[in-house]
Coordinates of C-alpha atoms in Angstrom, one line a residue:
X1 CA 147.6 59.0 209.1
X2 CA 148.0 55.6 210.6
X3 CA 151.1 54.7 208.5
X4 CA 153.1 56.9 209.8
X5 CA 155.7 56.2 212.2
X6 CA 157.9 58.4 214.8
X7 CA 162.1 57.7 215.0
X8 CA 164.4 59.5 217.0
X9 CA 168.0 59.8 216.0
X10 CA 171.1 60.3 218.4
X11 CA 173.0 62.4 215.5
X12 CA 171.3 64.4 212.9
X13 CA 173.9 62.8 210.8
X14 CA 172.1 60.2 211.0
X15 CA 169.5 62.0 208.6
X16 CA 170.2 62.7 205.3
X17 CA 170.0 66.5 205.1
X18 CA 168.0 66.8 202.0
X19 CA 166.2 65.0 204.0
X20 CA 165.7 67.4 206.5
X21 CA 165.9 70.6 205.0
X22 CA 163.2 69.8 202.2
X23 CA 161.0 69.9 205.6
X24 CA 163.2 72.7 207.4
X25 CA 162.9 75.1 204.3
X26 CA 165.5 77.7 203.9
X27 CA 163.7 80.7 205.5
X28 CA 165.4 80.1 209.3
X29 CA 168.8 79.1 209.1
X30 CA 169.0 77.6 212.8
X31 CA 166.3 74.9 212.2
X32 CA 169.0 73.7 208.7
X33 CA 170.3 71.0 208.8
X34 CA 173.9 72.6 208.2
X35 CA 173.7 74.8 211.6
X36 CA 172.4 71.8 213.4
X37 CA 175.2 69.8 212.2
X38 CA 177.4 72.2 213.1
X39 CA 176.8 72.3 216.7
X40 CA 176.7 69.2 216.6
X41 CA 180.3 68.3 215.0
X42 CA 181.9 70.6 216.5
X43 CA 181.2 69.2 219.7
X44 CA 179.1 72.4 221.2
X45 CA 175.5 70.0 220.9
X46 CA 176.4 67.3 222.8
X47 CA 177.9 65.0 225.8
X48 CA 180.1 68.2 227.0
X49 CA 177.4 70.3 227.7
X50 CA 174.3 67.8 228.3
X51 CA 172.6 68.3 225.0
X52 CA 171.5 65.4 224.0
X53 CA 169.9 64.4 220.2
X54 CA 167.1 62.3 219.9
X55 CA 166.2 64.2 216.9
X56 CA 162.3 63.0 215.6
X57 CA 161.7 61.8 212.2
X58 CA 157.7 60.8 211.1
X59 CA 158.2 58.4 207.8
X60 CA 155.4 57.4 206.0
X61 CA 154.4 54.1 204.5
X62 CA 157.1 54.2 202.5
X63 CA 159.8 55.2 204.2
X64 CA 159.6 58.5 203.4
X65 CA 160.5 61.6 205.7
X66 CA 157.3 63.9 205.7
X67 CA 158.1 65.9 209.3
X68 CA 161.2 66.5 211.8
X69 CA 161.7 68.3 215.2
X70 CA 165.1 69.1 216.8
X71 CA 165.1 66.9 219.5
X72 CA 167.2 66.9 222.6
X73 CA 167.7 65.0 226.0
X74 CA 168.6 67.0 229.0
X75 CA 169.5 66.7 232.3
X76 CA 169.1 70.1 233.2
X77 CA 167.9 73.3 231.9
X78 CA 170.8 75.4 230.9
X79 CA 170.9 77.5 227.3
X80 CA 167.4 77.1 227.2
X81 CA 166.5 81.0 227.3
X82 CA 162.5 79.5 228.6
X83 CA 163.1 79.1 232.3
X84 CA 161.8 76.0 234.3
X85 CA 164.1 75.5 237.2
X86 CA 161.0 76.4 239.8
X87 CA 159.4 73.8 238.0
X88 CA 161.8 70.8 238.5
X89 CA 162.4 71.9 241.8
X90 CA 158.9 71.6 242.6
X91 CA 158.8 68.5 241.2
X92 CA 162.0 67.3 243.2
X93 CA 160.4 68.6 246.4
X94 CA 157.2 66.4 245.6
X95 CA 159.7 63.2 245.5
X96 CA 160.2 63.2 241.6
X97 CA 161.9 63.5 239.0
X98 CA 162.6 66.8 236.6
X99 CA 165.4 65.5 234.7
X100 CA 165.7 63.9 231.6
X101 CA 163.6 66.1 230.4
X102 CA 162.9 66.6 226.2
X103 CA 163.8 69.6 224.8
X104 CA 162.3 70.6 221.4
X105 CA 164.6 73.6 220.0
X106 CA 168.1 74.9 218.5
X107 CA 170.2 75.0 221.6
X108 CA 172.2 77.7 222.9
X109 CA 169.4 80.1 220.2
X110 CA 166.7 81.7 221.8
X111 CA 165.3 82.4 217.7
X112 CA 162.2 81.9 217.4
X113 CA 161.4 80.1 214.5
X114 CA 159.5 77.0 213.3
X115 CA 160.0 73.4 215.2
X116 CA 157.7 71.1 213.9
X117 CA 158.9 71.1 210.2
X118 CA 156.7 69.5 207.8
X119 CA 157.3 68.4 204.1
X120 CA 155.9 71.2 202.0
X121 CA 154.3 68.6 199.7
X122 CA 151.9 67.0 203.1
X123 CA 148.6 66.5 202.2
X124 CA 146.8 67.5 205.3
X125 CA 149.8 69.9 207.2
X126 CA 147.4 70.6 210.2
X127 CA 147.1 66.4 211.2
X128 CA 150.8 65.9 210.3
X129 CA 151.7 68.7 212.6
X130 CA 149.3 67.2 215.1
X131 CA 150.7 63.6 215.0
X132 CA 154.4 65.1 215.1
X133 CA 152.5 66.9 218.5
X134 CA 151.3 63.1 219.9
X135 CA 154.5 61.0 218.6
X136 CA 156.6 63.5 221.0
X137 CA 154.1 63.3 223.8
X138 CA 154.1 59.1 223.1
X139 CA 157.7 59.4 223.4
X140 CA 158.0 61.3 226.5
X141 CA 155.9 58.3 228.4
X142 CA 157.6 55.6 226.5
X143 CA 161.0 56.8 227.5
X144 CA 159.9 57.5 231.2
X145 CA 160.5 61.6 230.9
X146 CA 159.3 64.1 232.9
X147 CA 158.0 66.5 230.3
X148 CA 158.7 67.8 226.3
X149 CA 159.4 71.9 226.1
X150 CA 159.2 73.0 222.6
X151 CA 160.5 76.9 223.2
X152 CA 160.6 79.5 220.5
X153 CA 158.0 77.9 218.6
X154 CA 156.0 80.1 215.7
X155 CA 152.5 81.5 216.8
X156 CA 150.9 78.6 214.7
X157 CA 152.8 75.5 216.5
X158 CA 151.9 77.3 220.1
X159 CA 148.0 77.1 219.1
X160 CA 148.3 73.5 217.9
X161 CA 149.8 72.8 220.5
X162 CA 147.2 74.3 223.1
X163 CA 144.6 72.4 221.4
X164 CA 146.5 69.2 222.1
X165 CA 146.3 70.1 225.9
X166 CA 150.0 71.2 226.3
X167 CA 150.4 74.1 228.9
X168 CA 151.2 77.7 226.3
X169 CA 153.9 80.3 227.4
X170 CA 154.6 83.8 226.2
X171 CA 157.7 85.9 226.2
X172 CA 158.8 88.8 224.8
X173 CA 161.9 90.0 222.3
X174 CA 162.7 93.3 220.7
X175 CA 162.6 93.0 216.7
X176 CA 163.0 96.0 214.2
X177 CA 161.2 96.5 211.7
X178 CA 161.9 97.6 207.9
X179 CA 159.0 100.0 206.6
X180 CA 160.7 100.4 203.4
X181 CA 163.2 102.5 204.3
X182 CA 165.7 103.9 201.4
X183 CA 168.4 104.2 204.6
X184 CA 169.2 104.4 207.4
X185 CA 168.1 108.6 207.8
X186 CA 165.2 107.3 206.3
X187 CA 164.3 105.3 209.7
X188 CA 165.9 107.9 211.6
X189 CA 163.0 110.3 210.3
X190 CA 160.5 108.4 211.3
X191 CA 161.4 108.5 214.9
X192 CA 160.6 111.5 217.2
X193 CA 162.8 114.3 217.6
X194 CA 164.5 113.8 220.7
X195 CA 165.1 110.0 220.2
X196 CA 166.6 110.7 216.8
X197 CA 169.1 113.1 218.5
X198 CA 170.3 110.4 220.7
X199 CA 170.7 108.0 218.3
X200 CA 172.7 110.5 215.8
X201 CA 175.0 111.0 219.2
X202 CA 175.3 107.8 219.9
X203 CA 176.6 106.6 216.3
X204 CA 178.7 110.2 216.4
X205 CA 180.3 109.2 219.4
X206 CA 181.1 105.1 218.4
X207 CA 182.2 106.1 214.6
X208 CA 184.5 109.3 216.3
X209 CA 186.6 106.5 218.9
X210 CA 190.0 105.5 216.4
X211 CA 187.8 102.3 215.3
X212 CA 187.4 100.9 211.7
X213 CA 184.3 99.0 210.9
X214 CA 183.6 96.3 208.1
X215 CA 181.1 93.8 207.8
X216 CA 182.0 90.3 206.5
X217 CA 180.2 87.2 205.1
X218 CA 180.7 83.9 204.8
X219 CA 184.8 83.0 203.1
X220 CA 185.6 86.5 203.8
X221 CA 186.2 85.9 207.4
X222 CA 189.3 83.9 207.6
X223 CA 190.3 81.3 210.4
X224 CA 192.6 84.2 212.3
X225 CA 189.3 86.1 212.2
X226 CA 187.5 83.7 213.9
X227 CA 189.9 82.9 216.3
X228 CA 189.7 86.8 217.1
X229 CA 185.6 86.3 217.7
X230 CA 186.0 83.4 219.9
X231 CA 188.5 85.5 222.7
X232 CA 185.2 87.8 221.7
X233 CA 182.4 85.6 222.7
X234 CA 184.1 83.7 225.7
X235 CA 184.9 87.4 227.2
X236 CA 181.2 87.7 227.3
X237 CA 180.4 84.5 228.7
X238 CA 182.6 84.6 231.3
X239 CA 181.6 88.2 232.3
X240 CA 177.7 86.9 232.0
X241 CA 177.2 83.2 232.3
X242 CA 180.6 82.1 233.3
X243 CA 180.3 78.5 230.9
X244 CA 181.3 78.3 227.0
X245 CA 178.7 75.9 224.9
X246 CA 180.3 77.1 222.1
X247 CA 183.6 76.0 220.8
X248 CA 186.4 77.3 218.7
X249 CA 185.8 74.5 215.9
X250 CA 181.8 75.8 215.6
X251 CA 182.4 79.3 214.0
X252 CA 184.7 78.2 211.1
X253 CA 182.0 75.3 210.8
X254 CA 179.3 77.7 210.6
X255 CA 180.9 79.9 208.3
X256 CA 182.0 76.9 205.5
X257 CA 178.1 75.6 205.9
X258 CA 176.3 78.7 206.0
X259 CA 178.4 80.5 203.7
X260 CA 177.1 84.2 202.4
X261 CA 174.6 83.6 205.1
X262 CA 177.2 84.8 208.1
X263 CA 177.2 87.9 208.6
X264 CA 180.0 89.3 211.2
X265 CA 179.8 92.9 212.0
X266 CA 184.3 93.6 212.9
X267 CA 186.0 96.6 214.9
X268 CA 189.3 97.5 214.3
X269 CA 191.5 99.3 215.8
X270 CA 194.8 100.3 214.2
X271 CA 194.2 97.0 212.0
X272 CA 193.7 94.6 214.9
X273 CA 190.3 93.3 215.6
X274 CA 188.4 94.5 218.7
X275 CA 185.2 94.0 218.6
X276 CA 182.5 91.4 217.0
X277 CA 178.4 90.7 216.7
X278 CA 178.3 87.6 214.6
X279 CA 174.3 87.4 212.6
X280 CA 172.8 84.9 210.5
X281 CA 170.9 86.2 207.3
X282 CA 167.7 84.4 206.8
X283 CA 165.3 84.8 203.8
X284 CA 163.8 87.9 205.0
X285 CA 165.3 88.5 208.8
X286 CA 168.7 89.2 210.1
X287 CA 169.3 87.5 213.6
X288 CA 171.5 89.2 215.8
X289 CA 173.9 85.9 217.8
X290 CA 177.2 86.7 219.7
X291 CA 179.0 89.3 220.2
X292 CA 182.0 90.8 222.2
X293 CA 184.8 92.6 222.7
X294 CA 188.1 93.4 224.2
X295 CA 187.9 97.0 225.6
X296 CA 185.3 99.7 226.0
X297 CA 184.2 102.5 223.6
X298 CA 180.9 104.7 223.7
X299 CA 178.4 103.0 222.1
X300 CA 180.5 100.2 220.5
X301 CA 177.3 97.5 221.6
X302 CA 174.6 99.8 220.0
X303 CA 176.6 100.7 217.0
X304 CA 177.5 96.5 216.1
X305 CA 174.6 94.5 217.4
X306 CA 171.8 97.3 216.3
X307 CA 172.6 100.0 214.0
X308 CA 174.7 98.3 211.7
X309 CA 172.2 95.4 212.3
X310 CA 169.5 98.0 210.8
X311 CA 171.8 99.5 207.7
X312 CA 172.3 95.9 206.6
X313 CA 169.0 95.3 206.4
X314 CA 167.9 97.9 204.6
X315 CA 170.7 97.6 202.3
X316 CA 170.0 94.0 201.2
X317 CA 165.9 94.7 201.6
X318 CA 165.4 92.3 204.4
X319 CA 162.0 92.7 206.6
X320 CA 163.0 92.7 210.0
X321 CA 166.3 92.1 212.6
X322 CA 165.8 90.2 215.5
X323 CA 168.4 91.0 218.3
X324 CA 168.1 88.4 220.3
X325 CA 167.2 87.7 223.9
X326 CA 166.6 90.8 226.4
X327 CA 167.4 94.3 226.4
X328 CA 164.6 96.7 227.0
X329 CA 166.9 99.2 226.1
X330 CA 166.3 98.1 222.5
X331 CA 163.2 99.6 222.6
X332 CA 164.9 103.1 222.4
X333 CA 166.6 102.3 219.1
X334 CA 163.3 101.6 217.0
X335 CA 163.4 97.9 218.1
X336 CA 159.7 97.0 219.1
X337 CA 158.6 93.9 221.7
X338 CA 157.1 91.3 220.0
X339 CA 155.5 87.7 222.0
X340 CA 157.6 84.7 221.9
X341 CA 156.2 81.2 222.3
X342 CA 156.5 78.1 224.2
X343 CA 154.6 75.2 225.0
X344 CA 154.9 72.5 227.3
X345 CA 153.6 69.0 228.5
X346 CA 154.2 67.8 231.8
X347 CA 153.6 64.4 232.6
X348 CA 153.2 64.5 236.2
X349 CA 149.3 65.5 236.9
X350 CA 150.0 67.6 239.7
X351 CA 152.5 69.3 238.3
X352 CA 150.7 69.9 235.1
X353 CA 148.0 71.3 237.0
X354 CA 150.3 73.8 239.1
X355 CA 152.1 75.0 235.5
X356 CA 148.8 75.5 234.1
X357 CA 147.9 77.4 236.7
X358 CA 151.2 79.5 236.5
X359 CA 151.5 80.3 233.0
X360 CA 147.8 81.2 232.8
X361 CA 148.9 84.3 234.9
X362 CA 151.9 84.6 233.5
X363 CA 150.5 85.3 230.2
X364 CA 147.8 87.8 231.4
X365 CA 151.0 89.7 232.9
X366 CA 153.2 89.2 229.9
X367 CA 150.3 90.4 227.5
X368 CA 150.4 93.5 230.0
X369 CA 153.7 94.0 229.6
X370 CA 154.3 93.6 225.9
X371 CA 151.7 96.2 225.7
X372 CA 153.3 99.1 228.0
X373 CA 156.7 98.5 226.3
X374 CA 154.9 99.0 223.0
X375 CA 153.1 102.1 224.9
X376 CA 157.5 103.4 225.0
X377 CA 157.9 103.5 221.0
X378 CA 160.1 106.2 220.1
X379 CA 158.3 106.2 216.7
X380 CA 156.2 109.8 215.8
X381 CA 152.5 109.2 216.2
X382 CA 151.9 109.3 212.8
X383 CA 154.5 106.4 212.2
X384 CA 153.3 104.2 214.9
X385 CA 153.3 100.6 213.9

């Protein structure tokens, strides 16, 4: 695979996007070209928050784009979801330097998903995905960076890259599962008694508040809607994380290039919206994003981001919702944990040594943990995944 040759872009317009999504597919809509776009033109991905694109291309002897990675340049490690400030501070204590760092990943997303994308039609996907692996080593050295994070990687990127030598980090996220359920009492059944109560009271008690519900996709949610999800989504932030990535140009965006694929969960109340959880709609998952609201009701989280998360998918047959990052909680409402992945390469030897050394325990206590949350199922015995 000699011929082949590693660029990195400062725009992903810069790449055609048939270009990329012929590699990207159309399973995960974060790693498409149109959501990556959108971040990027609506001026969430970018200068203003310190995400930088160097997006990788590999071209083969002709030109041609076979593999891409999003790619981003970082000065610090914000909206990452994978954390690594002990890490740069170590560094920074040892007299070097942490930042720029490479970033391999959809920002603002923690969605797992695929990041080395390869052209369906590669001859030998295994060696492509394992040059993509060196070119983004080579380029860490070549442009004098610390270290490459790919974070949220699929379980079959995070082995290739542990045979290249790159130090491998688990996590942990809730994800329901569809069993072929005919609806929603359907799931509810499978659960044991006393957890099925609670989620019938819980629903009860959000449904019986003076709210109206709907759930909108793609041109059905108008520009006044949206405006009425962004006071949602920078409520939250400022409760939580007290800085906006997002801004109001990226949901509208989203919605005209993702279409039918946007999936907003509304509350109403007396005809004025309240309340939002904005998903994606893959090929086979629903993916929980943003949510928020202006006011309290019982249950009004559980009822948007989860249950109507989980009657949706049933409805339109999809496999599985992913909720997003944390929440043990989840586990309660028939979301299981499930391993994330990560994988890094540090290019400080000392360093390198230290993280190996840290995420090698880490994962023996993550494994451990993954396996007591799974020990929490409210499923029956005889439904036990």
């Amino acid at each position: 695979m000699s011929a082949l040759t590693l660029s990195l872009h400062r725009a992903i317009a810069e790449i055609p996007a048939a270009a990329w999504d012929a590699c990207a597919g159309t399973d995960n809509p974060f790693v498409g070209h149109a959501f990556l776009s959108a971040l990027e033109d609506s001026g969430s991905a970018g200068p203003r928050t310190g995400w930088l694109p160097q997006h990788a291309t590999i071209r083969d002897g002709e030109g041609r784009i076979v593999a891409v990675a999003p790619t981003y340049a970082k000065a610090h490690s914000y909206g990452e979801y994978v954390f690594d400030h002990s890490w740069a501070r170590a560094l920074e204590q040892a007299g070097g330097e942490y930042y720029p760092k490479l970033q391999v990943a959809v920002p603002f997303s923690p969605v797992p998903g695929p990041r080395l994308l390869l052209h369906p039609d590669a001859e030998d996907p295994a060696a492509l995905r394992s040059t993509l692996i060196g070119a983004l080593r080579q380029a860490c050295g070549e442009l004098g960076l610390s270290s490459v994070h790919a974070t949220f990687c699929i379980e079959e990127e995070y082995e290739a890259f542990g045979a290249a030598g790159w130090q491998q980090r688990l996590g942990v996220q809730f994800h329901w599962d569809n069993r072929g359920y005919a609806g929603f009492d359907d799931f509810l059944g499978a659960l044991s008694s006393r957890k099925r109560k609670i989620i019938k009271r819980e629903r009860r008690d959000a449904n019986q508040c003076g709210l109206t519900f709907r759930t909108l996709r793609g041109a059905e949610i108008t520009p006044d809607l949206w405006g009425h999800f962004y006071r949602f989504y920078t409520s939250t932030v400022d409760r939580k994380w007290g800085s906006a990535y997002l801004t109001p140009d990226f949901f509208p965006l989203l919605s005209d290039r993702l279409g039918d694929r946007v999936v907003l969960m509304l509350a109403e109340q007396d005809g004025a919206p309240v309340a939002g959880a904005l998903n994606l709609m893959g090929a086979d998952t629903l993916y929980g994003r943003n949510w928020g609201c202006d006011g309290e009701w019982p249950f009004l989280h559980f009822e948007l981001c989860y249950y109507r998360a989980i009657d949706f998918a049933i409805a339109h047959g999809l496999k599985r919702v992913e909720a997003g990052a944390q929440g043990h909680h989840k586990i309660q409402r028939g979301y299981r944990p499930c391993p994330t992945y990560s994988a890094h390469w540090i290019q400080h030897p000392g360093l390198r040594r230290a993280v190996a050394d840290f995420v090698a325990e880490e994962r023996t206590h993550m494994l451990s943990e993954i396996a007591e949350l799974d020990a929490q199922s409210p499923y029956r015995e005889d439904d036990a995944v």
